[in-house]
Tab-separated table of C-alpha atoms in Angstrom:
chain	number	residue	atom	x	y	z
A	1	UNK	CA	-6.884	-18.878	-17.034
A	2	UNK	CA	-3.974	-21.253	-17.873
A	3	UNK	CA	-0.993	-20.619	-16.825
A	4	UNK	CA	1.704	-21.467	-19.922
A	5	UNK	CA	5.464	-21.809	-20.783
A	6	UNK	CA	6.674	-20.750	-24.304
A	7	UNK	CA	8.845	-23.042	-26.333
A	8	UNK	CA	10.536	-22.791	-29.548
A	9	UNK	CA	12.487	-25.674	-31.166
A	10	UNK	CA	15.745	-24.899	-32.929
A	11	UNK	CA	17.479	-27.779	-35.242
A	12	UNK	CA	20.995	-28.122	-35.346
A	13	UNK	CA	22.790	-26.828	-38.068
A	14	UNK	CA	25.157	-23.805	-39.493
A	15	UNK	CA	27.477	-23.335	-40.623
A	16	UNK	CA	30.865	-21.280	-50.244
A	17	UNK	CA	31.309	-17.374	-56.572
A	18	UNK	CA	31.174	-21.292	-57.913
A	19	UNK	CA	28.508	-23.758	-56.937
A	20	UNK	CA	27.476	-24.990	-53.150
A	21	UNK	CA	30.154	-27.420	-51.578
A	22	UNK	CA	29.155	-30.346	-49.031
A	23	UNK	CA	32.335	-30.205	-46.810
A	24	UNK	CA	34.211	-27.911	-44.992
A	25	UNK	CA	37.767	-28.487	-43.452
A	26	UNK	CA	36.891	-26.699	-40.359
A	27	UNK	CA	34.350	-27.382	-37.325
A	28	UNK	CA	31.814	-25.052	-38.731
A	29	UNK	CA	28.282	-26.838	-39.811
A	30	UNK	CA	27.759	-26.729	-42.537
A	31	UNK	CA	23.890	-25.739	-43.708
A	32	UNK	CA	23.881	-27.794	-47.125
A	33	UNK	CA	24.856	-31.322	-44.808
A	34	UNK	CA	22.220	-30.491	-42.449
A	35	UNK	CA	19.633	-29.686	-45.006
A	36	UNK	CA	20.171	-32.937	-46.387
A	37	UNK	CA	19.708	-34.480	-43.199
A	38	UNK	CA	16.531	-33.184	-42.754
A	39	UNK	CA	15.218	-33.830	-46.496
A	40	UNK	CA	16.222	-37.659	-45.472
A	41	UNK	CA	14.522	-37.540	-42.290
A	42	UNK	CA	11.686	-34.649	-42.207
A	43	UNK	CA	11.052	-33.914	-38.674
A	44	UNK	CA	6.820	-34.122	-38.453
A	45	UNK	CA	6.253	-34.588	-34.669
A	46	UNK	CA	8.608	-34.360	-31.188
A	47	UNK	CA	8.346	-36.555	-28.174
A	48	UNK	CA	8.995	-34.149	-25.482
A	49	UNK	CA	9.595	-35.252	-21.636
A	50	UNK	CA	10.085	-32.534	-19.207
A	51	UNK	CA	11.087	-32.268	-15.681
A	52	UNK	CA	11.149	-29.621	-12.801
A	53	UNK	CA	9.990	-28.520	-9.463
A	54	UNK	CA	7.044	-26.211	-9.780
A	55	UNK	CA	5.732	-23.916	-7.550
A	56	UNK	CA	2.474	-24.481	-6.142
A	57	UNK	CA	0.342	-22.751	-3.677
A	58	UNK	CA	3.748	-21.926	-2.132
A	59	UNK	CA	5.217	-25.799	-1.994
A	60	UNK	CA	8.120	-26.987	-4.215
A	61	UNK	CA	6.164	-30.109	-5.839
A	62	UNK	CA	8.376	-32.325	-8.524
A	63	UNK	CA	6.831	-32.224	-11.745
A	64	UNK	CA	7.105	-35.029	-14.482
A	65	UNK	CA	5.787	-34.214	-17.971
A	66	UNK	CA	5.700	-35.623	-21.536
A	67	UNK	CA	4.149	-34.318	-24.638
A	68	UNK	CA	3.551	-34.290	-28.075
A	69	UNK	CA	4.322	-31.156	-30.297
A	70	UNK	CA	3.098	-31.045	-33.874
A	71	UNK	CA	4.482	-30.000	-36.669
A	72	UNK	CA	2.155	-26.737	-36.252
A	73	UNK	CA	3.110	-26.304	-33.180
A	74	UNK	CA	-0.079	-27.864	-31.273
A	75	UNK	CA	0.500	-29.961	-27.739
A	76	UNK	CA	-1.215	-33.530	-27.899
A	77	UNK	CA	-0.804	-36.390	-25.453
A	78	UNK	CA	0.150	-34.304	-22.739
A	79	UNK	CA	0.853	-35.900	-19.286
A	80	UNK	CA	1.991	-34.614	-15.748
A	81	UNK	CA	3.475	-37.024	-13.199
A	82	UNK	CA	2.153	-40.632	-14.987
A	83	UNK	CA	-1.340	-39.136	-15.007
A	84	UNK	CA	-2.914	-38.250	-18.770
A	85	UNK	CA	-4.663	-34.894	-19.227
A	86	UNK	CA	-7.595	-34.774	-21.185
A	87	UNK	CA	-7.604	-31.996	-23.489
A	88	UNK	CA	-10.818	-31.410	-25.664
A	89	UNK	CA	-8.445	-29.505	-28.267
A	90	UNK	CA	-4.600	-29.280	-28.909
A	91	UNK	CA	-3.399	-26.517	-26.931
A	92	UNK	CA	-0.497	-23.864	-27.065
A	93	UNK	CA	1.665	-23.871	-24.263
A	94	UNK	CA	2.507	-26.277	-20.932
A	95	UNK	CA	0.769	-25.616	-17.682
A	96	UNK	CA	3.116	-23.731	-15.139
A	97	UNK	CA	0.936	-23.913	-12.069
A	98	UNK	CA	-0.441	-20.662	-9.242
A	99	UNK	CA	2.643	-19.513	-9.184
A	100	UNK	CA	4.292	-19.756	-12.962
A	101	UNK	CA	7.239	-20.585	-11.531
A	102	UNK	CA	9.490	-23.594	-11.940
A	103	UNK	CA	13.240	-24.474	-11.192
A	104	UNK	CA	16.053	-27.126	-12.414
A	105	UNK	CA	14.309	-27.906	-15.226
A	106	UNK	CA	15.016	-30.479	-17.898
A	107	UNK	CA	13.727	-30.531	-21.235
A	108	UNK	CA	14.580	-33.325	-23.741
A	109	UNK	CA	13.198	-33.744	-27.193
A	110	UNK	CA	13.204	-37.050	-29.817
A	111	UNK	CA	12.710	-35.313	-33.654
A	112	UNK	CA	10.438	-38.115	-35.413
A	113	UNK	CA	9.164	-38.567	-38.907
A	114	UNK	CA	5.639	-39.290	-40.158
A	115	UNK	CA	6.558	-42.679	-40.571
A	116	UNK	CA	7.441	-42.735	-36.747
A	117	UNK	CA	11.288	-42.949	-37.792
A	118	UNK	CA	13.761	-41.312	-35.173
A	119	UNK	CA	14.871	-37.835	-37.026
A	120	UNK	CA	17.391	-35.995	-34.079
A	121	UNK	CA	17.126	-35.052	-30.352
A	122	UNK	CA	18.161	-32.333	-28.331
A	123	UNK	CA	18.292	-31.283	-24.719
A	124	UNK	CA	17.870	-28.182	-22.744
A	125	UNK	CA	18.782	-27.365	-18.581
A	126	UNK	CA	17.705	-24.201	-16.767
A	127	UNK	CA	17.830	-23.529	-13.527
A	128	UNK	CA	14.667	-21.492	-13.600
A	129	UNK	CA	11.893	-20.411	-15.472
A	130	UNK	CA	9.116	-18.197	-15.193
A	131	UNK	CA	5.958	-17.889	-17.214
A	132	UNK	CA	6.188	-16.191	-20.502
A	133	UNK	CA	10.187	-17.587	-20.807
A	134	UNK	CA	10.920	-18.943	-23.916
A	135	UNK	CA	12.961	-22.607	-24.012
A	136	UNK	CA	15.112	-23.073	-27.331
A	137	UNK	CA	16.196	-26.410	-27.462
A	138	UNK	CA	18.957	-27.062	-30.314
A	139	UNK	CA	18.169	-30.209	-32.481
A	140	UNK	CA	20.873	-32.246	-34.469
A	141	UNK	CA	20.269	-34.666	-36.962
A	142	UNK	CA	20.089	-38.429	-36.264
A	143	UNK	CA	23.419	-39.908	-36.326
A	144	UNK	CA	24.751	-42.006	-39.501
A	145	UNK	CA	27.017	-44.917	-39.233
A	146	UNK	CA	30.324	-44.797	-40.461
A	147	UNK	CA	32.760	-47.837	-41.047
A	148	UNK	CA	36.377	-46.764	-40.162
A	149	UNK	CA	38.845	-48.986	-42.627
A	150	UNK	CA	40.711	-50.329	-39.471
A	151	UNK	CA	40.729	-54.193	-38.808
A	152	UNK	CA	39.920	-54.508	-35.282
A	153	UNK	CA	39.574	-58.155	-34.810
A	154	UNK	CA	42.327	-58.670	-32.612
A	155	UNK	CA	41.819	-56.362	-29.973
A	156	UNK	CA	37.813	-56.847	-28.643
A	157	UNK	CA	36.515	-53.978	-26.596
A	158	UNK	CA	40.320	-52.845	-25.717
A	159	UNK	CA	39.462	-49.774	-28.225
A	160	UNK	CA	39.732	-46.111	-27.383
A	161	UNK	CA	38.414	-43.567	-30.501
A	162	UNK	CA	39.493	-40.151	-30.336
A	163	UNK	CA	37.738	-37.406	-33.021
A	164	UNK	CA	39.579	-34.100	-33.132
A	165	UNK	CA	37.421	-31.115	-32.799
A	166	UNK	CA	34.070	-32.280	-32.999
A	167	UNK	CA	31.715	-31.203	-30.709
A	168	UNK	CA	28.356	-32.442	-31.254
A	169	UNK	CA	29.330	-35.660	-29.656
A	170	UNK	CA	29.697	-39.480	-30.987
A	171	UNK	CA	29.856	-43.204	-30.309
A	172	UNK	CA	31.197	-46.267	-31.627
A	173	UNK	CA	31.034	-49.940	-31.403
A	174	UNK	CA	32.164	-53.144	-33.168
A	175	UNK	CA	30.220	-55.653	-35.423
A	176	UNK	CA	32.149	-58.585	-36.976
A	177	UNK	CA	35.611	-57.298	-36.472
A	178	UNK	CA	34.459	-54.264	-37.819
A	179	UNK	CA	34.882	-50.798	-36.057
A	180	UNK	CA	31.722	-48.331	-36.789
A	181	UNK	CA	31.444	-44.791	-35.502
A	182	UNK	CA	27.803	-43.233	-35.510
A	183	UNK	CA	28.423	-39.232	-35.945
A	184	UNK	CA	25.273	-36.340	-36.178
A	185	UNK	CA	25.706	-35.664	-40.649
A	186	UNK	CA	26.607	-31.730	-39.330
A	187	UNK	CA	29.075	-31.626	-42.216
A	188	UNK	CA	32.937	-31.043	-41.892
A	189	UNK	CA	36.411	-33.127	-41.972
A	190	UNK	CA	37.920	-34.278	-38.692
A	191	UNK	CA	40.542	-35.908	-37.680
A	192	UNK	CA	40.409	-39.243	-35.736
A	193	UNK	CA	43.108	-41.659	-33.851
A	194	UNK	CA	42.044	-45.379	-32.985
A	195	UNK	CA	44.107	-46.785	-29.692
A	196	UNK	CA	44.329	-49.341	-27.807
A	197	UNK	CA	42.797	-48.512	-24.387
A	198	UNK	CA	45.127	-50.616	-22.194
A	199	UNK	CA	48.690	-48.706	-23.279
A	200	UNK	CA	47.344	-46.157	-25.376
A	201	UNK	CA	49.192	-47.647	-28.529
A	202	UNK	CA	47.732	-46.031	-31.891
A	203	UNK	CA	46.185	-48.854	-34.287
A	204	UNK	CA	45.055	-46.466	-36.871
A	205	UNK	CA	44.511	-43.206	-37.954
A	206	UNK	CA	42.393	-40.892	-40.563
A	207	UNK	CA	39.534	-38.974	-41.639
A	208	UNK	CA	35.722	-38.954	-41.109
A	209	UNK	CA	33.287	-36.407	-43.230
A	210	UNK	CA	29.925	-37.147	-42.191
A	211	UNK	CA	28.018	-36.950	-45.319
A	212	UNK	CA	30.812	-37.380	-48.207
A	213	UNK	CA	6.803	-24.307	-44.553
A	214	UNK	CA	7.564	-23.787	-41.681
A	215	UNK	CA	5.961	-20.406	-40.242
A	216	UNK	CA	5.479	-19.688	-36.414
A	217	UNK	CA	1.472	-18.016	-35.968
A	218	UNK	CA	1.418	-14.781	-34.410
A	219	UNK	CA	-0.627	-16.268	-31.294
A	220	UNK	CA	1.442	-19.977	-30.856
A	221	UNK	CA	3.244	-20.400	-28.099
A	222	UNK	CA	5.170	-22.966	-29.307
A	223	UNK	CA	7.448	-22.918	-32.909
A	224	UNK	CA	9.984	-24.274	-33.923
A	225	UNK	CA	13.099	-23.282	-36.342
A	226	UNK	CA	16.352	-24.557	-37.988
A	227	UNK	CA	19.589	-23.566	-36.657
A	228	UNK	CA	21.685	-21.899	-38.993
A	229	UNK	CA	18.471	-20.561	-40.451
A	230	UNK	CA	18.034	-23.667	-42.769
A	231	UNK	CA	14.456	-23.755	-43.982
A	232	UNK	CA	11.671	-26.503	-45.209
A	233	UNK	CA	8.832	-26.423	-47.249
A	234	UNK	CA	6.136	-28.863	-47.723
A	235	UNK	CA	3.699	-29.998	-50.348
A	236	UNK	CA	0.676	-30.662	-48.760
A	237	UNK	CA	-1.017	-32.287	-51.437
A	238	UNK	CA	-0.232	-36.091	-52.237
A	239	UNK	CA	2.113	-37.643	-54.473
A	240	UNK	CA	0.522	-37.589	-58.459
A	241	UNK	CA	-1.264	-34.313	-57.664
A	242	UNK	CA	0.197	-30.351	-58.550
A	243	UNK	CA	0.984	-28.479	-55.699
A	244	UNK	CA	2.718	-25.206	-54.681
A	245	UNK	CA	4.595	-24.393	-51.466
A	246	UNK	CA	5.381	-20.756	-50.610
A	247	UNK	CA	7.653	-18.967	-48.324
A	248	UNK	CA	6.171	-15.083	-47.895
A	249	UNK	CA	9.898	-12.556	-47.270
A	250	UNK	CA	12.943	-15.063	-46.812
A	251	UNK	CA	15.690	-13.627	-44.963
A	252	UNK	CA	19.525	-14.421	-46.636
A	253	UNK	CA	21.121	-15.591	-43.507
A	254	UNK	CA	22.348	-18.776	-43.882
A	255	UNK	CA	26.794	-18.694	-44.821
A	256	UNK	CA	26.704	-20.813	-47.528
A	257	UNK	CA	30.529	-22.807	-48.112
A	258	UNK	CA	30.715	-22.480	-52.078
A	259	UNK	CA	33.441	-24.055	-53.732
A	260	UNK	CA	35.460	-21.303	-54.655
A	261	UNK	CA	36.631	-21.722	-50.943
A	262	UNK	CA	34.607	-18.432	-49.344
A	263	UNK	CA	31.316	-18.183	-48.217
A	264	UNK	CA	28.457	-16.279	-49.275
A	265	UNK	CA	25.093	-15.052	-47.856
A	266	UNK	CA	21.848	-17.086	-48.967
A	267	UNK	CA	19.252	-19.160	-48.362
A	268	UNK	CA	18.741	-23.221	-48.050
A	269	UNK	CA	15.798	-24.611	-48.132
A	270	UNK	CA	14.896	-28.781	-48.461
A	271	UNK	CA	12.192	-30.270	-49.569
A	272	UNK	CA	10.685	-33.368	-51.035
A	273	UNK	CA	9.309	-33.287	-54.391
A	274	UNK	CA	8.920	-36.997	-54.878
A	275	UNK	CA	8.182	-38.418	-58.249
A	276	UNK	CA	7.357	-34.915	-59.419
A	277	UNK	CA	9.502	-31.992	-60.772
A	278	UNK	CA	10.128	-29.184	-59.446
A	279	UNK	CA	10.222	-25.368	-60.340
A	280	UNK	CA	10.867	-22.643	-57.888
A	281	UNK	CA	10.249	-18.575	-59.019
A	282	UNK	CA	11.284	-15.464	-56.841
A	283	UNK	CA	10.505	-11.993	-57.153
A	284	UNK	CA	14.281	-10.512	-58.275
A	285	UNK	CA	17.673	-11.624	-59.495
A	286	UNK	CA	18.859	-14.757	-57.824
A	287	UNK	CA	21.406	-17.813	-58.526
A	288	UNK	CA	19.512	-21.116	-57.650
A	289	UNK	CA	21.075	-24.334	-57.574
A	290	UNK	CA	18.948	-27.325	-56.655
A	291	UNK	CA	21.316	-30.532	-55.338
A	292	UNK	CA	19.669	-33.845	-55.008
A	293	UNK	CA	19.672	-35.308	-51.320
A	294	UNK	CA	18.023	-38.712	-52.206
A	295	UNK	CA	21.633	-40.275	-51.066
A	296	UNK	CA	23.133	-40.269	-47.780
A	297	UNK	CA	26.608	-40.332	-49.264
A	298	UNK	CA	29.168	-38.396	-51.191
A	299	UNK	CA	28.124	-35.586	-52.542
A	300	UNK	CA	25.001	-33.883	-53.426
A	301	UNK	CA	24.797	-33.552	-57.452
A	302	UNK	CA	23.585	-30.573	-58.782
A	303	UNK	CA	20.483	-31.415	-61.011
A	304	UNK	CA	20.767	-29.218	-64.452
A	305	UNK	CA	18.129	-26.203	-64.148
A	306	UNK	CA	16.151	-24.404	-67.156
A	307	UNK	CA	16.069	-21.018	-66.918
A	308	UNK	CA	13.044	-19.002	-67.444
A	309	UNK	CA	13.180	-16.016	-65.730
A	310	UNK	CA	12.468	-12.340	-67.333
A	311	UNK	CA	12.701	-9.004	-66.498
A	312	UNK	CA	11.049	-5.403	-67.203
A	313	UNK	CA	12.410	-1.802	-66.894
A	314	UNK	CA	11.838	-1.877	-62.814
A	315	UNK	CA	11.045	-5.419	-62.072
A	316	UNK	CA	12.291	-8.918	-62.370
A	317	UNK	CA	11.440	-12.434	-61.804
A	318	UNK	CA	13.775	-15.601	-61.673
A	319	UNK	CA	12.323	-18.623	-62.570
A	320	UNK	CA	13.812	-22.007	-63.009
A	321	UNK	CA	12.925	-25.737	-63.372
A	322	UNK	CA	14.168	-29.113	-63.381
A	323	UNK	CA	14.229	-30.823	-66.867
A	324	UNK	CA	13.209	-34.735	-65.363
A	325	UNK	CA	10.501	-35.816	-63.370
A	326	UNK	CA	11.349	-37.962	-60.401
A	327	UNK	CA	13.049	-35.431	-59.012
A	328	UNK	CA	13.063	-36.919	-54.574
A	329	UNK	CA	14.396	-35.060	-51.768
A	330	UNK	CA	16.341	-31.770	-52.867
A	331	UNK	CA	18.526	-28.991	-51.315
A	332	UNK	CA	18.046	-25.508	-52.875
A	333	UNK	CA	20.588	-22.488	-52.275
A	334	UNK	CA	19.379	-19.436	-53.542
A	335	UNK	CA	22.013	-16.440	-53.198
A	336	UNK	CA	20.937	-13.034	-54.492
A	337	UNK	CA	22.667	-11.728	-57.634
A	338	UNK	CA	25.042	-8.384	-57.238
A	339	UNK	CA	22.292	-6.795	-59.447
A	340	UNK	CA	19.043	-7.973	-56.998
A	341	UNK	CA	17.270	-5.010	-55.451
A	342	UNK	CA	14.402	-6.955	-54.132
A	343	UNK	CA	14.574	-6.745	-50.339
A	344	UNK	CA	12.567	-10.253	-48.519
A	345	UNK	CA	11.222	-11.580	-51.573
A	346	UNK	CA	8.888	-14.568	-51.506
A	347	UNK	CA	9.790	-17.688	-53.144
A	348	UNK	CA	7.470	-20.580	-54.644
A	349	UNK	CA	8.013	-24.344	-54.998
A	350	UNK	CA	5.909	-25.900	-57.700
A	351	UNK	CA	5.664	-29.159	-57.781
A	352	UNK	CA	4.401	-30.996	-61.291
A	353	UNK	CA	3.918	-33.119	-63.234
A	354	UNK	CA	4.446	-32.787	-67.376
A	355	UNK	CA	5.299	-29.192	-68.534
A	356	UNK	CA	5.041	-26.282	-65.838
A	357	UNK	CA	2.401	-24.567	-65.463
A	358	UNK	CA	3.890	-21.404	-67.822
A	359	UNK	CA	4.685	-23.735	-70.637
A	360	UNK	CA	8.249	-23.300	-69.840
């Protein structure tokens, strides 16, 4: 029998009664930003490498492997020191060796898109793991460039960029006497000083906002989730033909910043609708606001909603749609209504073309 290693694959992201707000003053992430990120760049595939000293048959042997995960969670392509395994099927989990035992082990992941496009990365370090263990590796977003207002023409290289309270790391370079900064889009406001390296003299100063179905089997041992509990669906028909996309008992735990200034318990979810336009119908009493996150800057509109939901003496349905077609990638908040008494409700995403299906 095998011998496997679980994984699960966690994307960055988390963490306001008003509307959903894109930025937040503090160092929180913020669930809306990274949801964009996502919808912009739809994670499909990860390019794993992994390395470690296993234990076999009682020897310490180093151990190089890389990998393929799916989006269902399937291992492809998987090879172990240079040499490719053949595998007649996709399988479930990495071989660990007699022993299912390794140690100093790291494990880096590149996000990518269907279109092969570079979506996030992550990394993880342990200095041992056993068979059975489970390694959660958090993924951010790919990084977006940002031009800081600053003419740096003068100074070359000599530049030293400071970002106040960030934390997910960032770089920085200089094109045409132009100074760029390439942050993950986790949301936020922070504060940045530009010096110059040799004497620490301050050129500049300001601010920097970056950004101004997925279902684990039972049996897999691999899966991956968002962070922050952010959550995509996917139509898995093509463009030009009616689909639905479903999501069986959501859980309200993402904080959601709303622009009354607090935050509030619900759910976001991305998606791409495409040319198409969307409707999405719960089982209870819900606010839903759908934001469009075709654009990589400023903020997310709010697309107007039609509202078709109805009730009965013990049960309720919310049902909305958008009123244009064309409707592209989309952030959803849901947030329960004082008067919901539906506990893990599903939730459907219709995607169409015309009227809805209902007529609505």
């Amino acid at each position: 029998m095998k011998k496997t290693i679980m994984f699960a694959v966690l994307f960055a992201i988390i963490v306001g009664l008003c509307t959903p707000v894109q930025a937040q003053t503090d160092t929180n992430i913020n669930p809306l930003n990274v949801a964009r990120a996502f919808a912009l760049k739809t994670p499909a595939s990860f390019q794993c490498q992994m390395a470690g000293e296993m234990l076999v048959s009682n020897s310490w042997q180093m151990m190089n492997m890389s990998f393929t995960m799916r989006g269902d969670f399937a291992i492809t392509n998987l090879a172990i020191n240079g040499n490719q395994i053949a595998l007649p099927e996709p399988i479930y989990g990495i071989p660990m060796g007699d022993a299912g035992l390794m140690r100093n082990v790291w494990l880096n992941m590149n996000a990518m898109t269907k279109g092969g496009e570079y979506a996030g990365s992550g990394y993880l370090y342990l200095q041992s793991v056993s068979k059975g263990d489970s390694l959660k590796v958090v993924i951010s977003p790919a990084e977006i460039r940002q031009e800081i207002p600053i003419d740096v023409s003068q100074y070359g290289n000599d530049l030293d960029l400071t970002i106040e309270g960030y934390n997910q790391g960032y770089g920085w370079g200089v094109t045409d006497g132009k100074f760029y900064v390439y942050m993950s889009p986790v949301g936020g406001s922070y504060h940045y000083i530009l010096r110059r390296r040799s004497d620490g003299m301050v050129i500049g100063e300001g601010w920097l906002e970056p950004f101004h179905s997925v279902v684990t089997p039972d049996n897999a041992y691999v899966g991956f989730s968002y962070i922050g509990n952010v959550q995509g669906v996917e139509f898995t028909q093509p463009d030009g033909v009616e689909c639905w996309a479903s999501v069986p008992s959501i859980s309200f735990d993402c904080s959601v910043p709303m622009n009354g200034g607090s935050n509030v318990l619900g759910k976001v979810i991305f998606a791409d609708v495409g040319p198409g336009a969307l409707e999405i119908v719960l089982n209870g009493e819900y606010d839903v606001y759908v934001q469009s996150a075709t654009s990589s800057d400023g903020d997310m509109p709010l697309l107007p909603l039609k509202d078709d939901s109805t009730s009965g003496q013990y049960w309720s349905q919310t049902r909305v749609h958008t009123f244009s077609q064309n409707v592209g990638k989309v952030v959803v908040t849901i947030v329960p209504k004082p008067s919901n008494n539906v506990s893990g409700p599903w939730v459907a995403f219709h995607r169409y073309y015309g009227l809805p299906s209902h007529g609505g």
